[in-house]
Amino acid sequence: MFPHPAVTEAIEIPQFIGRSYLTYDNRDILKRVSGSRTNLFMRFKSVAKDGLLLWQGDSPMRPNSDFLSMGLQNGALIFRDGPSGKLTVDDYGAKTGRSSGKMRQLNVNGPLYVGGMKEIALHTNRQYMAGLVGCVSHFTLSTDYHLALVEEASDGKNINTCSN
């Protein structure tokens, strides 16, 4: 049995390869992505037109499950959060939308995933087949909680240092 080599370099900006993810289960983080309003800022770069960027919800997803997700589908940024949402991308202005139903608050359980997750197709009910292929450089919750992506993760898989 060989000892694991020491990590000599911290990963400042994580790179995801489509089968990568970072997981967060800290209460201070999770409380910022549930309730009646979720505010997040994410700076990312993708080299693929499809991929899951963010997920929190039941795993696997049931027909009436609450969930929070953001990802790329055929090059379009898709964001789902409770009954209504507003998405602003760079300087292109905001898009708003509203879903049907009477519920007014997001009730999600489980950890928060960034960049992908285990068994994506199963857990997202085939909304996504792979994770992000690219990098995430900034992630802020509730306008003021700047997440140290790698340092604050409780788990992760296939994370590299972003090269550009």
PDB file of C-alpha atoms in Angstrom:
ATOM      1  CA  MET A   1       0.000   0.000   0.000  1.00  0.00           C
ATOM      2  CA  PHE A   2       1.390   3.362  -1.045  1.00  0.00           C
ATOM      3  CA  PRO A   3       0.796   6.567   0.891  1.00  0.00           C
ATOM      4  CA  HIS A   4      -1.093   9.295  -0.912  1.00  0.00           C
ATOM      5  CA  PRO A   5       1.196  12.033  -2.219  1.00  0.00           C
ATOM      6  CA  ALA A   6       0.939  15.334  -0.382  1.00  0.00           C
ATOM      7  CA  VAL A   7      -1.053  18.079  -2.037  1.00  0.00           C
ATOM      8  CA  THR A   8       1.488  20.744  -2.832  1.00  0.00           C
ATOM      9  CA  GLU A   9      -0.740  23.256  -4.587  1.00  0.00           C
ATOM     10  CA  ALA A  10      -4.096  24.665  -3.495  1.00  0.00           C
ATOM     11  CA  ILE A  11      -6.793  24.846  -6.150  1.00  0.00           C
ATOM     12  CA  GLU A  12      -7.873  28.475  -6.345  1.00  0.00           C
ATOM     13  CA  ILE A  13     -10.179  28.224  -9.364  1.00  0.00           C
ATOM     14  CA  PRO A  14     -11.658  24.746  -9.856  1.00  0.00           C
ATOM     15  CA  GLN A  15     -11.941  23.136 -13.257  1.00  0.00           C
ATOM     16  CA  PHE A  16     -14.714  20.600 -13.915  1.00  0.00           C
ATOM     17  CA  ILE A  17     -14.556  17.884 -16.588  1.00  0.00           C
ATOM     18  CA  GLY A  18     -18.221  16.887 -16.959  1.00  0.00           C
ATOM     19  CA  ARG A  19     -17.862  14.142 -14.337  1.00  0.00           C
ATOM     20  CA  SER A  20     -16.745  16.487 -11.547  1.00  0.00           C
ATOM     21  CA  TYR A  21     -18.514  18.103  -8.640  1.00  0.00           C
ATOM     22  CA  LEU A  22     -18.078  19.912  -5.353  1.00  0.00           C
ATOM     23  CA  THR A  23     -20.534  19.266  -2.497  1.00  0.00           C
ATOM     24  CA  TYR A  24     -21.507  21.563   0.379  1.00  0.00           C
ATOM     25  CA  ASP A  25     -23.440  20.461   3.471  1.00  0.00           C
ATOM     26  CA  ASN A  26     -22.575  23.272   5.923  1.00  0.00           C
ATOM     27  CA  ARG A  27     -25.691  24.831   7.501  1.00  0.00           C
ATOM     28  CA  ASP A  28     -24.378  28.381   6.956  1.00  0.00           C
ATOM     29  CA  ILE A  29     -24.239  27.668   3.237  1.00  0.00           C
ATOM     30  CA  LEU A  30     -27.463  25.661   2.901  1.00  0.00           C
ATOM     31  CA  LYS A  31     -29.641  28.212   4.726  1.00  0.00           C
ATOM     32  CA  ARG A  32     -28.790  30.717   1.991  1.00  0.00           C
ATOM     33  CA  VAL A  33     -30.312  28.557  -0.770  1.00  0.00           C
ATOM     34  CA  SER A  34     -33.699  27.769   0.782  1.00  0.00           C
ATOM     35  CA  GLY A  35     -36.697  29.819   1.803  1.00  0.00           C
ATOM     36  CA  SER A  36     -38.718  32.373  -0.106  1.00  0.00           C
ATOM     37  CA  ARG A  37     -35.798  34.023  -1.921  1.00  0.00           C
ATOM     38  CA  THR A  38     -32.466  32.786  -3.253  1.00  0.00           C
ATOM     39  CA  ASN A  39     -29.822  35.192  -4.483  1.00  0.00           C
ATOM     40  CA  LEU A  40     -26.635  33.886  -6.053  1.00  0.00           C
ATOM     41  CA  PHE A  41     -23.788  35.154  -8.183  1.00  0.00           C
ATOM     42  CA  MET A  42     -21.684  32.718 -10.180  1.00  0.00           C
ATOM     43  CA  ARG A  43     -18.886  33.454 -12.620  1.00  0.00           C
ATOM     44  CA  PHE A  44     -18.149  30.507 -14.879  1.00  0.00           C
ATOM     45  CA  LYS A  45     -16.732  29.587 -18.251  1.00  0.00           C
ATOM     46  CA  SER A  46     -17.901  26.532 -20.184  1.00  0.00           C
ATOM     47  CA  VAL A  47     -16.478  24.814 -23.237  1.00  0.00           C
ATOM     48  CA  ALA A  48     -19.601  22.641 -23.690  1.00  0.00           C
ATOM     49  CA  LYS A  49     -23.148  23.702 -24.586  1.00  0.00           C
ATOM     50  CA  ASP A  50     -24.728  21.413 -21.968  1.00  0.00           C
ATOM     51  CA  GLY A  51     -23.930  20.844 -18.310  1.00  0.00           C
ATOM     52  CA  LEU A  52     -25.204  21.127 -14.765  1.00  0.00           C
ATOM     53  CA  LEU A  53     -23.800  24.116 -12.855  1.00  0.00           C
ATOM     54  CA  LEU A  54     -25.746  23.949  -9.584  1.00  0.00           C
ATOM     55  CA  TRP A  55     -28.210  21.570  -7.930  1.00  0.00           C
ATOM     56  CA  GLN A  56     -29.974  21.193  -4.613  1.00  0.00           C
ATOM     57  CA  GLY A  57     -33.004  18.982  -4.138  1.00  0.00           C
ATOM     58  CA  ASP A  58     -34.302  15.502  -3.515  1.00  0.00           C
ATOM     59  CA  SER A  59     -32.175  12.719  -4.963  1.00  0.00           C
ATOM     60  CA  PRO A  60     -33.583  11.126  -6.947  1.00  0.00           C
ATOM     61  CA  MET A  61     -36.129  13.733  -7.909  1.00  0.00           C
ATOM     62  CA  ARG A  62     -39.828  12.926  -7.438  1.00  0.00           C
ATOM     63  CA  PRO A  63     -42.675  14.476  -9.496  1.00  0.00           C
ATOM     64  CA  ASN A  64     -43.540  17.098  -6.842  1.00  0.00           C
ATOM     65  CA  SER A  65     -40.024  17.671  -5.515  1.00  0.00           C
ATOM     66  CA  ASP A  66     -38.729  21.149  -4.809  1.00  0.00           C
ATOM     67  CA  PHE A  67     -35.326  21.771  -6.299  1.00  0.00           C
ATOM     68  CA  LEU A  68     -32.942  24.521  -7.249  1.00  0.00           C
ATOM     69  CA  SER A  69     -30.979  24.077 -10.449  1.00  0.00           C
ATOM     70  CA  MET A  70     -28.926  26.060 -12.884  1.00  0.00           C
ATOM     71  CA  GLY A  71     -27.286  24.692 -15.968  1.00  0.00           C
ATOM     72  CA  LEU A  72     -26.662  24.955 -19.663  1.00  0.00           C
ATOM     73  CA  GLN A  73     -29.021  23.288 -22.117  1.00  0.00           C
ATOM     74  CA  ASN A  74     -28.111  23.651 -25.786  1.00  0.00           C
ATOM     75  CA  GLY A  75     -26.102  26.770 -24.952  1.00  0.00           C
ATOM     76  CA  ALA A  76     -28.912  28.492 -23.010  1.00  0.00           C
ATOM     77  CA  LEU A  77     -28.596  29.225 -19.310  1.00  0.00           C
ATOM     78  CA  ILE A  78     -31.531  27.625 -17.460  1.00  0.00           C
ATOM     79  CA  PHE A  79     -32.382  28.579 -13.865  1.00  0.00           C
ATOM     80  CA  ARG A  80     -35.170  27.002 -11.809  1.00  0.00           C
ATOM     81  CA  ASP A  81     -36.083  28.156  -8.301  1.00  0.00           C
ATOM     82  CA  GLY A  82     -39.518  27.963  -6.711  1.00  0.00           C
ATOM     83  CA  PRO A  83     -42.522  29.733  -8.284  1.00  0.00           C
ATOM     84  CA  SER A  84     -40.730  32.715  -9.800  1.00  0.00           C
ATOM     85  CA  GLY A  85     -37.264  33.621 -10.862  1.00  0.00           C
ATOM     86  CA  LYS A  86     -35.146  36.395 -12.274  1.00  0.00           C
ATOM     87  CA  LEU A  87     -31.936  35.754 -14.151  1.00  0.00           C
ATOM     88  CA  THR A  88     -29.427  38.415 -15.160  1.00  0.00           C
ATOM     89  CA  VAL A  89     -26.515  37.501 -17.410  1.00  0.00           C
ATOM     90  CA  ASP A  90     -23.693  40.034 -17.716  1.00  0.00           C
ATOM     91  CA  ASP A  91     -25.078  43.230 -19.245  1.00  0.00           C
ATOM     92  CA  TYR A  92     -27.878  41.600 -21.249  1.00  0.00           C
ATOM     93  CA  GLY A  93     -30.678  42.601 -18.885  1.00  0.00           C
ATOM     94  CA  ALA A  94     -32.903  40.469 -16.688  1.00  0.00           C
ATOM     95  CA  LYS A  95     -35.346  37.731 -17.667  1.00  0.00           C
ATOM     96  CA  THR A  96     -38.167  36.833 -15.307  1.00  0.00           C
ATOM     97  CA  GLY A  97     -40.545  33.900 -15.198  1.00  0.00           C
ATOM     98  CA  ARG A  98     -43.202  32.286 -13.019  1.00  0.00           C
ATOM     99  CA  SER A  99     -44.344  28.704 -12.593  1.00  0.00           C
ATOM    100  CA  SER A 100     -47.869  27.548 -11.888  1.00  0.00           C
ATOM    101  CA  GLY A 101     -49.024  26.306  -8.496  1.00  0.00           C
ATOM    102  CA  LYS A 102     -49.767  27.698  -5.062  1.00  0.00           C
ATOM    103  CA  MET A 103     -46.475  27.069  -3.281  1.00  0.00           C
ATOM    104  CA  ARG A 104     -44.425  30.151  -2.415  1.00  0.00           C
ATOM    105  CA  GLN A 105     -41.288  28.826  -0.750  1.00  0.00           C
ATOM    106  CA  LEU A 106     -38.457  26.526  -1.769  1.00  0.00           C
ATOM    107  CA  ASN A 107     -38.126  23.563   0.580  1.00  0.00           C
ATOM    108  CA  VAL A 108     -35.066  21.595  -0.425  1.00  0.00           C
ATOM    109  CA  ASN A 109     -33.140  18.939   1.411  1.00  0.00           C
ATOM    110  CA  GLY A 110     -29.698  17.522   0.945  1.00  0.00           C
ATOM    111  CA  PRO A 111     -26.396  19.032  -0.001  1.00  0.00           C
ATOM    112  CA  LEU A 112     -25.678  21.724  -2.564  1.00  0.00           C
ATOM    113  CA  TYR A 113     -23.760  20.540  -5.633  1.00  0.00           C
ATOM    114  CA  VAL A 114     -21.671  22.804  -7.849  1.00  0.00           C
ATOM    115  CA  GLY A 115     -20.325  21.803 -11.270  1.00  0.00           C
ATOM    116  CA  GLY A 116     -22.190  18.495 -11.405  1.00  0.00           C
ATOM    117  CA  MET A 117     -23.178  15.632  -9.119  1.00  0.00           C
ATOM    118  CA  LYS A 118     -23.120  11.860  -8.765  1.00  0.00           C
ATOM    119  CA  GLU A 119     -25.372  10.076 -11.272  1.00  0.00           C
ATOM    120  CA  ILE A 120     -26.647  13.321 -12.795  1.00  0.00           C
ATOM    121  CA  ALA A 121     -29.224  11.797 -15.176  1.00  0.00           C
ATOM    122  CA  LEU A 122     -30.859   9.778 -12.396  1.00  0.00           C
ATOM    123  CA  HIS A 123     -30.925  12.546  -9.805  1.00  0.00           C
ATOM    124  CA  THR A 124     -32.133  15.323 -12.147  1.00  0.00           C
ATOM    125  CA  ASN A 125     -34.750  13.123 -13.849  1.00  0.00           C
ATOM    126  CA  ARG A 126     -32.696  13.367 -17.076  1.00  0.00           C
ATOM    127  CA  GLN A 127     -32.816  17.172 -17.196  1.00  0.00           C
ATOM    128  CA  TYR A 128     -29.009  17.003 -17.323  1.00  0.00           C
ATOM    129  CA  MET A 129     -26.744  14.226 -18.556  1.00  0.00           C
ATOM    130  CA  ALA A 130     -23.365  15.684 -17.537  1.00  0.00           C
ATOM    131  CA  GLY A 131     -21.828  18.375 -15.408  1.00  0.00           C
ATOM    132  CA  LEU A 132     -19.965  21.524 -16.339  1.00  0.00           C
ATOM    133  CA  VAL A 133     -16.964  21.251 -18.626  1.00  0.00           C
ATOM    134  CA  GLY A 134     -15.140  24.402 -17.642  1.00  0.00           C
ATOM    135  CA  CYS A 135     -14.280  26.551 -14.647  1.00  0.00           C
ATOM    136  CA  VAL A 136     -16.059  28.424 -11.843  1.00  0.00           C
ATOM    137  CA  SER A 137     -14.129  31.411 -10.484  1.00  0.00           C
ATOM    138  CA  HIS A 138     -16.625  33.124  -8.158  1.00  0.00           C
ATOM    139  CA  PHE A 139     -19.669  31.960  -6.220  1.00  0.00           C
ATOM    140  CA  THR A 140     -21.602  34.230  -3.851  1.00  0.00           C
ATOM    141  CA  LEU A 141     -24.797  33.450  -1.940  1.00  0.00           C
ATOM    142  CA  SER A 142     -27.242  35.987  -0.428  1.00  0.00           C
ATOM    143  CA  THR A 143     -25.203  38.856  -1.955  1.00  0.00           C
ATOM    144  CA  ASP A 144     -22.563  38.714   0.805  1.00  0.00           C
ATOM    145  CA  TYR A 145     -21.441  35.117   1.454  1.00  0.00           C
ATOM    146  CA  HIS A 146     -18.432  34.538  -0.791  1.00  0.00           C
ATOM    147  CA  LEU A 147     -17.928  30.793  -0.976  1.00  0.00           C
ATOM    148  CA  ALA A 148     -14.359  29.495  -1.059  1.00  0.00           C
ATOM    149  CA  LEU A 149     -15.259  26.853  -3.621  1.00  0.00           C
ATOM    150  CA  VAL A 150     -12.662  24.185  -2.854  1.00  0.00           C
ATOM    151  CA  GLU A 151     -11.813  24.997   0.769  1.00  0.00           C
ATOM    152  CA  GLU A 152     -15.430  24.977   1.994  1.00  0.00           C
ATOM    153  CA  ALA A 153     -16.509  21.868   0.058  1.00  0.00           C
ATOM    154  CA  SER A 154     -17.396  18.839   2.170  1.00  0.00           C
ATOM    155  CA  ASP A 155     -16.691  16.510  -0.765  1.00  0.00           C
ATOM    156  CA  GLY A 156     -15.666  16.607  -4.375  1.00  0.00           C
ATOM    157  CA  LYS A 157     -14.559  14.532  -7.315  1.00  0.00           C
ATOM    158  CA  ASN A 158     -12.317  15.054 -10.376  1.00  0.00           C
ATOM    159  CA  ILE A 159     -11.452  18.679  -9.575  1.00  0.00           C
ATOM    160  CA  ASN A 160      -8.426  20.190 -11.275  1.00  0.00           C
ATOM    161  CA  THR A 161      -6.887  23.663 -11.329  1.00  0.00           C
ATOM    162  CA  CYS A 162      -8.329  25.870 -14.055  1.00  0.00           C
ATOM    163  CA  SER A 163      -5.687  26.587 -16.646  1.00  0.00           C
ATOM    164  CA  ASN A 164      -7.258  29.692 -18.190  1.00  0.00           C
TER     165      ASN A 164
END
